[in-house]
mmCIF file of C-alpha atoms in Angstrom:
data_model
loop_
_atom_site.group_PDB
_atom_site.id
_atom_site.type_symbol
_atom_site.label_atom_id
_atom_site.label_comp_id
_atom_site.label_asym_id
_atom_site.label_seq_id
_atom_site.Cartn_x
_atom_site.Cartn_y
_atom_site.Cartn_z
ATOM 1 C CA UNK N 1 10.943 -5.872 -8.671
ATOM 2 C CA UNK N 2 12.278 -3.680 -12.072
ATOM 3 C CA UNK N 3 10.727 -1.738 -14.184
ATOM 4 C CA UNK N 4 9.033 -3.045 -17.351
ATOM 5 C CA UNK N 5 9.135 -0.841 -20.404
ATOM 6 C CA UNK N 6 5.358 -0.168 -20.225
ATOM 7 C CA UNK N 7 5.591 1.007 -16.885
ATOM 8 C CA UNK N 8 6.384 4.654 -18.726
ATOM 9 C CA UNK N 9 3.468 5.113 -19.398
ATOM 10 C CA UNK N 10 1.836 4.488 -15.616
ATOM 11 C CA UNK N 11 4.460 6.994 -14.585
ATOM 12 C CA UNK N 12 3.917 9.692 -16.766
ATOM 13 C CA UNK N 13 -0.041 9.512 -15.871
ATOM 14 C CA UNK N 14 1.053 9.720 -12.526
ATOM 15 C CA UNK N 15 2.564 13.181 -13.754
ATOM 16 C CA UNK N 16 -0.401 14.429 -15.203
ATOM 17 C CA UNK N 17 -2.751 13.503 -12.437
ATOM 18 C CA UNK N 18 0.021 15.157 -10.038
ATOM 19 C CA UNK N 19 -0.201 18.377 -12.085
ATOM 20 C CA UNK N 20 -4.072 18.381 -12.182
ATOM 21 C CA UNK N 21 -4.159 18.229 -8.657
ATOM 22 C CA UNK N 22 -1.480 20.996 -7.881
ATOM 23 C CA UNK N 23 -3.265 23.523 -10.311
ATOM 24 C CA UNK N 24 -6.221 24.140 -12.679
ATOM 25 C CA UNK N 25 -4.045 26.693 -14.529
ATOM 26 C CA UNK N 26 -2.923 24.909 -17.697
ATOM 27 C CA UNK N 27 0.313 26.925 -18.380
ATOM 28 C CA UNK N 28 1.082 25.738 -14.656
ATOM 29 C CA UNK N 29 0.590 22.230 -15.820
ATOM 30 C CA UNK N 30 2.240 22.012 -18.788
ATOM 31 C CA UNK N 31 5.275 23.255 -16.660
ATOM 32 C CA UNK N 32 4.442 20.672 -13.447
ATOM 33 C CA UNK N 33 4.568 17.959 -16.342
ATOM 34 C CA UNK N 34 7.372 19.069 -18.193
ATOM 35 C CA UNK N 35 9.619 18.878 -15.048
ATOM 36 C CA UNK N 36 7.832 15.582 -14.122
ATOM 37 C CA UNK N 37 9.052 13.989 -17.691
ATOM 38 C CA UNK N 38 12.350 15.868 -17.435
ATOM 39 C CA UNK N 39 12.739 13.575 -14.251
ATOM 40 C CA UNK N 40 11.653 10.584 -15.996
ATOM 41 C CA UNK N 41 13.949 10.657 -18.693
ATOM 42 C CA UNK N 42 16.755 10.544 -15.806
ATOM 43 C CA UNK N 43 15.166 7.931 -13.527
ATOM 44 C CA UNK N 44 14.072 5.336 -16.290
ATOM 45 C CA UNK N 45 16.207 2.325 -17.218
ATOM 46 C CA UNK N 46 16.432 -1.537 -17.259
ATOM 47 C CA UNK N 47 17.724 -1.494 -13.276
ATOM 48 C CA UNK N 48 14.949 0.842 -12.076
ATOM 49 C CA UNK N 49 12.862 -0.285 -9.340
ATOM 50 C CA UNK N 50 9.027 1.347 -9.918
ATOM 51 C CA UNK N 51 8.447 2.895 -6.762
ATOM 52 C CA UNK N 52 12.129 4.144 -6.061
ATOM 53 C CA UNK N 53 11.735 5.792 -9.565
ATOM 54 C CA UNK N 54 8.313 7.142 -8.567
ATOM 55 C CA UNK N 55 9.965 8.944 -5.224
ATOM 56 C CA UNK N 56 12.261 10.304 -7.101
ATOM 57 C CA UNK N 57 9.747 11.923 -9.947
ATOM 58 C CA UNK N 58 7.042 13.015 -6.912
ATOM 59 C CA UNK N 59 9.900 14.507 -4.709
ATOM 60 C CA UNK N 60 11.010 16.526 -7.909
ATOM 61 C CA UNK N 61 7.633 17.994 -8.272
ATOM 62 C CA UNK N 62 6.883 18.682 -5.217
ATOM 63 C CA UNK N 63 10.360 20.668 -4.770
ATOM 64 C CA UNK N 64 9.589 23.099 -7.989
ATOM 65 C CA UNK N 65 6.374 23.104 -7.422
ATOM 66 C CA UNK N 66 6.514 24.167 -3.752
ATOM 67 C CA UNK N 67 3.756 22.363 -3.321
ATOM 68 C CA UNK N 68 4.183 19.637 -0.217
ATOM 69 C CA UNK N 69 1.322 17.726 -0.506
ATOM 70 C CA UNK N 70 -0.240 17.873 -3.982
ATOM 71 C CA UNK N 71 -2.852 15.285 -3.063
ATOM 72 C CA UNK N 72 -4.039 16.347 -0.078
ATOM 73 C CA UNK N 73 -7.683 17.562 -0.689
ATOM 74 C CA UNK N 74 -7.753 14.055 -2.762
ATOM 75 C CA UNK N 75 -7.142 12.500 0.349
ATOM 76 C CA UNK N 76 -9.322 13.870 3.075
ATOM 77 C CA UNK N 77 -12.445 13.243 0.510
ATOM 78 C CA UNK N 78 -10.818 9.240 0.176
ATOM 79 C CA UNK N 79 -10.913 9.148 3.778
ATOM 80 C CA UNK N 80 -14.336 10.748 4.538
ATOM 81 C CA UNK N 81 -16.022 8.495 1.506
ATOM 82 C CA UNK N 82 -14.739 5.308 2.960
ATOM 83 C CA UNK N 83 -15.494 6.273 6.220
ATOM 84 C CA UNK N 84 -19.460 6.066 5.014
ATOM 85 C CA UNK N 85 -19.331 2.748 4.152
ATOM 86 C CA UNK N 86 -17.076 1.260 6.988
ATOM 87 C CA UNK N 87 -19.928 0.178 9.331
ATOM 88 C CA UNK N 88 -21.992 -1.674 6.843
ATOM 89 C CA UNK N 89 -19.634 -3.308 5.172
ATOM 90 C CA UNK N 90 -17.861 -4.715 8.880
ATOM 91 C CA UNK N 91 -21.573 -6.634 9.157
ATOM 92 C CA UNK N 92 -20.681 -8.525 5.906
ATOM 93 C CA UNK N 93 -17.689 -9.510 7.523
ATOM 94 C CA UNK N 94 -17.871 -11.638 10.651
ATOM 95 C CA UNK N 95 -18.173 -15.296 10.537
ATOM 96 C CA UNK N 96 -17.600 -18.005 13.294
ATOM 97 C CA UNK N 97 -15.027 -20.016 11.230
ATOM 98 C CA UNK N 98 -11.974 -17.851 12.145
ATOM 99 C CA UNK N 99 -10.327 -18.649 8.919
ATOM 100 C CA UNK N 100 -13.201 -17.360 7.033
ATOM 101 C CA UNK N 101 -13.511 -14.573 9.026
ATOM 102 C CA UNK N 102 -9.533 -13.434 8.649
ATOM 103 C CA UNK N 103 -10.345 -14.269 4.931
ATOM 104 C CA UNK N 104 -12.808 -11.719 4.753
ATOM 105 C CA UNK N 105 -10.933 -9.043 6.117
ATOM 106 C CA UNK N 106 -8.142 -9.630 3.909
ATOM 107 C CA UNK N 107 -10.621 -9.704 0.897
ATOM 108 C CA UNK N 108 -11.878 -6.172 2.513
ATOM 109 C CA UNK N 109 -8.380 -5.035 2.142
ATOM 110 C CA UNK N 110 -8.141 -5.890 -1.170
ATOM 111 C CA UNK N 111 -11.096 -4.075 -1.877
ATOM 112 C CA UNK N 112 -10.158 -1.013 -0.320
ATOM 113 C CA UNK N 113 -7.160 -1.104 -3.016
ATOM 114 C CA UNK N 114 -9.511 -1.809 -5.723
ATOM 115 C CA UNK N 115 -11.868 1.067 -5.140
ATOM 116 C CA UNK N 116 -11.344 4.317 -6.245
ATOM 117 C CA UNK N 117 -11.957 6.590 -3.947
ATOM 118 C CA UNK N 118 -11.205 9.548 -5.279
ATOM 119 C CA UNK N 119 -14.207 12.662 -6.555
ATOM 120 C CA UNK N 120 -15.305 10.387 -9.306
ATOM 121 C CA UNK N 121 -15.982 7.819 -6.605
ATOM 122 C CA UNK N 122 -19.758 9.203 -5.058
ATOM 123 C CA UNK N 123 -22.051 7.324 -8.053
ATOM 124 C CA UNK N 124 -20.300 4.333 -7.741
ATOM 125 C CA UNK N 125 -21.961 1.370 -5.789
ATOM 126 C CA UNK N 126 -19.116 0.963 -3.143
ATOM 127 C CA UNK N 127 -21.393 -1.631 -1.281
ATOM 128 C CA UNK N 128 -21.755 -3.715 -4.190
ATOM 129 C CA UNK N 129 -18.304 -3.749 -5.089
ATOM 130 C CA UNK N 130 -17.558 -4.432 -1.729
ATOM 131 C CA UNK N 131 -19.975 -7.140 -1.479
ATOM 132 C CA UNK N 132 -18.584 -8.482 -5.195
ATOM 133 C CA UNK N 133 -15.364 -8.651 -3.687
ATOM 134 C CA UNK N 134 -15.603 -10.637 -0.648
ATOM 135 C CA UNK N 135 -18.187 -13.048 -2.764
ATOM 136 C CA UNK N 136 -15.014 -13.793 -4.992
ATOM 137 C CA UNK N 137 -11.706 -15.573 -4.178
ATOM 138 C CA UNK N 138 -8.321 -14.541 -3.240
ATOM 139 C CA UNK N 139 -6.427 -15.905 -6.617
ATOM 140 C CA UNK N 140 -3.313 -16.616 -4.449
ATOM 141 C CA UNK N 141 -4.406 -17.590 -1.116
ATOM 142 C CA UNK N 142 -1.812 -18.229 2.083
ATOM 143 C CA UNK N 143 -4.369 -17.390 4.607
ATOM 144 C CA UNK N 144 -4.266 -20.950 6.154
ATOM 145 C CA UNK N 145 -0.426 -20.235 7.055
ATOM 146 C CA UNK N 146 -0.873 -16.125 8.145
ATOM 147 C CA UNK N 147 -3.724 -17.662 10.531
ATOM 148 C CA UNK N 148 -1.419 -20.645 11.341
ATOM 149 C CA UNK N 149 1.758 -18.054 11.956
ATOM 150 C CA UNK N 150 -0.613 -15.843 13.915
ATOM 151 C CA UNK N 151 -1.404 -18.460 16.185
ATOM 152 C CA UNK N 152 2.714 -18.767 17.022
ATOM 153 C CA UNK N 153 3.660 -15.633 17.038
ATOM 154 C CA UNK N 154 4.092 -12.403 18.675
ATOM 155 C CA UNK N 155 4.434 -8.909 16.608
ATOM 156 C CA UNK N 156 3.017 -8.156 13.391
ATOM 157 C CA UNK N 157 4.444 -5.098 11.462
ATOM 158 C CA UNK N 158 1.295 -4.041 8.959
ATOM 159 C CA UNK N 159 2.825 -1.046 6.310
ATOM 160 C CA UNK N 160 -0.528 0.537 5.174
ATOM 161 C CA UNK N 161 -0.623 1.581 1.339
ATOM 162 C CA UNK N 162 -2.994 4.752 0.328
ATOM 163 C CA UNK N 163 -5.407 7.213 1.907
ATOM 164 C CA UNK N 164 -9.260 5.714 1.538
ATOM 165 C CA UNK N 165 -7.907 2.070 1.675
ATOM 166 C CA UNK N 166 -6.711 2.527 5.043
ATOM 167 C CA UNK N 167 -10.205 2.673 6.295
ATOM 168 C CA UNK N 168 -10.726 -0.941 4.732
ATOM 169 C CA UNK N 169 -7.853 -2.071 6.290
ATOM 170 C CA UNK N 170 -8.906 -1.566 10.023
ATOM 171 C CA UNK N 171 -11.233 -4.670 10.796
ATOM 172 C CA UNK N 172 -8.488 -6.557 9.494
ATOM 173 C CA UNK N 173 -5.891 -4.639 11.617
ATOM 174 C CA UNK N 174 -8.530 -5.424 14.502
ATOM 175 C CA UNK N 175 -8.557 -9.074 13.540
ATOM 176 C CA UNK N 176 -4.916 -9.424 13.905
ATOM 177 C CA UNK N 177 -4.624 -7.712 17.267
ATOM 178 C CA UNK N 178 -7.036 -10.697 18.451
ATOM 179 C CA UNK N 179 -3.822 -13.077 18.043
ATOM 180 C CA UNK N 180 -1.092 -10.470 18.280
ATOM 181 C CA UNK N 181 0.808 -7.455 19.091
ATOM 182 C CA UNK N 182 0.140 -4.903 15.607
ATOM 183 C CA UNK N 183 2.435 -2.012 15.039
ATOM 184 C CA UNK N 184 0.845 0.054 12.000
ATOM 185 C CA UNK N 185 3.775 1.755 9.526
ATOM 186 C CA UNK N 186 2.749 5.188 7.229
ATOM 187 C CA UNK N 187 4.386 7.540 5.398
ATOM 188 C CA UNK N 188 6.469 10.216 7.193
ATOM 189 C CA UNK N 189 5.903 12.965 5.140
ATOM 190 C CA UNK N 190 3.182 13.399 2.049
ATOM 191 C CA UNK N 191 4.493 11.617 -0.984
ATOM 192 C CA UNK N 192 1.584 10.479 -3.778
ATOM 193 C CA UNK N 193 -1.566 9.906 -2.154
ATOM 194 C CA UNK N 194 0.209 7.391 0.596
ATOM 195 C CA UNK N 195 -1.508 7.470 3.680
ATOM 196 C CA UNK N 196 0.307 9.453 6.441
ATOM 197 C CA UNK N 197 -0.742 10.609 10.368
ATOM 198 C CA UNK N 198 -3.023 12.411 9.736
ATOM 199 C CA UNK N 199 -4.731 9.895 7.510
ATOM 200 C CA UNK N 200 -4.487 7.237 10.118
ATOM 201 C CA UNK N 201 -6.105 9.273 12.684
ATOM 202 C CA UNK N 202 -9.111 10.192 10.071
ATOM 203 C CA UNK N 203 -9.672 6.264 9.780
ATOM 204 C CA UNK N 204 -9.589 5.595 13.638
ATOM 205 C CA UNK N 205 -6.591 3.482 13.724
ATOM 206 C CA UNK N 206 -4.158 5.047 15.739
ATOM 207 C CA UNK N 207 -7.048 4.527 18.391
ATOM 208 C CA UNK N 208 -6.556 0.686 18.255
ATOM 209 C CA UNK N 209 -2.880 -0.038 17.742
ATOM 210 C CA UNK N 210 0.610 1.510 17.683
ATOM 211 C CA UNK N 211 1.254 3.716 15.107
ATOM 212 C CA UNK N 212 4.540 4.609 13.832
ATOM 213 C CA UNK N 213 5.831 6.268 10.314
ATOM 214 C CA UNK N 214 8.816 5.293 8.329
ATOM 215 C CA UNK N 215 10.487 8.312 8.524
ATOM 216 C CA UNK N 216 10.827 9.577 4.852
ATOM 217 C CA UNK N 217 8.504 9.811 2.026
ATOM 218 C CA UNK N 218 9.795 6.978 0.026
ATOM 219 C CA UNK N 219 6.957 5.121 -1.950
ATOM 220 C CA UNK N 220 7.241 1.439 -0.668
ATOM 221 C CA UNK N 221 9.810 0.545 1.605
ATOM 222 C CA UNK N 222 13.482 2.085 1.507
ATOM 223 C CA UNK N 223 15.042 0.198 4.118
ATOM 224 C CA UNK N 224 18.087 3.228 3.602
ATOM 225 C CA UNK N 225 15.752 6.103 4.246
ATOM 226 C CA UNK N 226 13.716 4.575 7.052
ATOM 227 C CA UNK N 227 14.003 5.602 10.790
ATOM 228 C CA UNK N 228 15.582 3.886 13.136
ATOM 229 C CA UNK N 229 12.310 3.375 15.018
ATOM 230 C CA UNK N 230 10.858 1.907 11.947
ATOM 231 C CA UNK N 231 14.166 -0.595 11.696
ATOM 232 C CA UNK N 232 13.692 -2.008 15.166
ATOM 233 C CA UNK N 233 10.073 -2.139 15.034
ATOM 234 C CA UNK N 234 10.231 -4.361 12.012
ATOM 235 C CA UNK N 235 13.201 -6.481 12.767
ATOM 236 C CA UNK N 236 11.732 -7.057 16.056
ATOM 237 C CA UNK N 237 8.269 -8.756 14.498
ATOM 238 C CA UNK N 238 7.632 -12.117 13.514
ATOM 239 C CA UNK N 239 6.466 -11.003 10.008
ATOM 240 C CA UNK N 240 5.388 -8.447 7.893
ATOM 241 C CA UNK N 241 1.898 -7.902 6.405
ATOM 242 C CA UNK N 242 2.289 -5.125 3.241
ATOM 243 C CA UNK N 243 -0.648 -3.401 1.219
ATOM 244 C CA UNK N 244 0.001 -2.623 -2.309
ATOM 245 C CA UNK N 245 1.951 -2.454 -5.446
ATOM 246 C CA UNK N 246 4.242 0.357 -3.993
ATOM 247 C CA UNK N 247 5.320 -1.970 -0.981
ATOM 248 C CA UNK N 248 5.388 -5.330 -3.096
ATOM 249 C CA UNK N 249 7.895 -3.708 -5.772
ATOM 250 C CA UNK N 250 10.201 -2.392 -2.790
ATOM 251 C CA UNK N 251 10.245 -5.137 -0.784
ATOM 252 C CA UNK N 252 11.256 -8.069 -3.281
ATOM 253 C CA UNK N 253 14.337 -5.816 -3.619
ATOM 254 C CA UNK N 254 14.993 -7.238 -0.334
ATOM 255 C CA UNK N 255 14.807 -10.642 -0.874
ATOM 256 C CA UNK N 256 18.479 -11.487 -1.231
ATOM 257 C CA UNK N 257 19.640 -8.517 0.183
ATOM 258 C CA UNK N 258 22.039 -9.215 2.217
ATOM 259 C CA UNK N 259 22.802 -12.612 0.832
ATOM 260 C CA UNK N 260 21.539 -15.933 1.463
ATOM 261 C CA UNK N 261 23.229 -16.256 4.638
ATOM 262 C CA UNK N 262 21.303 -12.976 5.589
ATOM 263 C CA UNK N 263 18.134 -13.320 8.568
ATOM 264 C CA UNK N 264 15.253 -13.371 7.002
ATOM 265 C CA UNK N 265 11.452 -12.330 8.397
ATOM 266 C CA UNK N 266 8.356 -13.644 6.439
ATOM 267 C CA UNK N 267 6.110 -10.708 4.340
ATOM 268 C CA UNK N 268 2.585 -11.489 3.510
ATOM 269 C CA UNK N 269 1.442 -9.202 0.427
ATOM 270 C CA UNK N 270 -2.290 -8.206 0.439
ATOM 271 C CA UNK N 271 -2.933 -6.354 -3.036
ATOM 272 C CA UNK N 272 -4.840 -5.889 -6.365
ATOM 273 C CA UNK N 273 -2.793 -7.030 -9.213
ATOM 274 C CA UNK N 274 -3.582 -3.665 -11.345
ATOM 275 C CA UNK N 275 -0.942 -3.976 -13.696
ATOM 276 C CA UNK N 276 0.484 -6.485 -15.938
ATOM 277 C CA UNK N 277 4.053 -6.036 -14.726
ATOM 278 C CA UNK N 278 3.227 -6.558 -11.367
ATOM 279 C CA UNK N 279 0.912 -9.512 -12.303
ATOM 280 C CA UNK N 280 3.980 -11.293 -14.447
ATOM 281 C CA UNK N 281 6.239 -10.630 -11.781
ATOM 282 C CA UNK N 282 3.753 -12.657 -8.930
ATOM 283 C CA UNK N 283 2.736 -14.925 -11.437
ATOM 284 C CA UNK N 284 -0.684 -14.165 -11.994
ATOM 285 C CA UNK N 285 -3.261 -12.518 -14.192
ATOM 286 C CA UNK N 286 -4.098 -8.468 -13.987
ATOM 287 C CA UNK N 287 -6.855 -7.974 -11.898
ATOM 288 C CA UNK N 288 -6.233 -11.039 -9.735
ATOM 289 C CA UNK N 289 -6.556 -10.637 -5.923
ATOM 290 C CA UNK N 290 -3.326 -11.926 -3.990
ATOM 291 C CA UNK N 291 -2.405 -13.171 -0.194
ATOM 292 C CA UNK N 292 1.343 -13.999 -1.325
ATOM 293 C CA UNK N 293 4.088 -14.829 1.332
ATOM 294 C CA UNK N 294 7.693 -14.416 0.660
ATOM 295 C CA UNK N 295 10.419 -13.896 3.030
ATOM 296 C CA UNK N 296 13.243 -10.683 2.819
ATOM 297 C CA UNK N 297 16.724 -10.441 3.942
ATOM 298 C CA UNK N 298 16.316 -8.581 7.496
ATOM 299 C CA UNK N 299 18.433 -5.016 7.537
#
């Protein structure tokens, strides 16, 4: 997927939330955001791709900031605040339709993404927006073929999104492992508030399933950056499952890839339409929750 023109302005928030985070000195930020725009003005263009320009931006701050992990205290308190909620919202869950019941753990995930979690998070009613969520619909809905291509298949490759969310996506992780082999993919080093190791061990999940990182700290996927363990991994599953906006503007860069001669391995999308590029791109309204399956050219 490229860049829109009003995806400026989502990046250059990004900036200023980066620089709030690193420092409550204001000279510091003004400096944090003037490198972060200095960036910008090099990355941006018709051909960019939204999350390959945001690694680029983040990685620059980071390096003159000397600051590794800007968001980490933002993630530990994601993680601990989801973490309150995960045990009564898995009761709303469970159903003996099986369909339903993978429904509502996709519609979990979605809600995960929806949710902020961050400090502003603790007078919100998570377990009514929870609750909201999983009363509504998925907009685009291929749950009836994921179930149907869990049934035949073997490996599932699941690349996980942000910190907080991650906790939402484990009874869905669970529900997969009831057909299938799961290998779970996050960040290999801090980038944004992506969820990394230490994340996934916070939510519990590297207790269920295989967990692996991709190597680099590329938002999305960047098949050229990845590890070779996260290569094999994924070209040795039947399909993909990917949370979020970062992983759905990556991976449609993959589509044709390699041309249309190229293997291909199916990717089911799981996200929150936040934005109106993103939305136009899918095909949908902002806002609108979205099982989408697409295939990509294998690397």
């Amino acid at each position: 997927m490229r860049i829109k023109p009003e995806c400026a302005l989502c990046i250059t928030r990004q900036v200023v939330d980066v620089a709030k985070e690193i420092t409550d000195d204001k000279s510091e930020q003004f400096k944090i955001i003037a490198w972060g725009i200095e960036k910008i003005s090099e990355a941006y263009g018709e051909s960019s791709v939204p999350s390959f320009m945001g690694t680029e931006i983040h990685r620059h701050i980071k390096k003159m900031s000397k600051n590794s992990d800007p968001y980490k205290n933002l993630k530990n308190v994601a993680n601990e605040f989801a973490l309150k909620y995960l045990n009564d919202v898995e009761k709303l869950l469970e159903s003996d339709d099986e369909l339903e019941r993978l429904q509502n753990k996709v519609k979990l995930s979605i809600a995960g993404n929806v949710i902020d979690f961050g400090p502003y998070s603790t007078g919100v009613n998570i377990e009514k927006m929870v609750k909201d969520t999983l009363d509504g619909k998925l907009d685009v809905d291929f749950s009836k073929e994921l179930l149907d291509e869990l049934k035949n298949s073997k490996k599932v490759f699941y690349t996980c999104d942000n910190a907080g969310e991650i906790v939402f996506d484990l009874p869905l992780i669970k529900e997969l492992k009831n057909y299938v082999e799961v290998v779970v993919s996050v960040k290999g080093s801090p980038i944004l508030n992506d969820a990394t190791l230490d994340d996934v061990k916070t939510a519990g999940i590297d207790k269920v399933t295989k967990v692996i990182t991709s190597g680099t700290d590329a938002i999305g996927v960047r098949f050229e950056e990845s590890s070779e363990e996260f290569i094999n991994e994924l070209n040795s599953s039947d399909f993909v499952i990917a949370k979020g906006m970062g992983n759905y503007e990556s991976l449609t860069e993959y589509e044709e890839k390699h041309g249309q001669n190229s293997e291909k391995i199916p990717v089911y999308y799981i996200l929150k339409a936040k934005c109106e590029p993103v939305a136009e791109h899918i095909g949908v309204s902002e806002g609108d929750n979205v099982l989408l399956r697409k295939e990509i050219s294998k690397v």
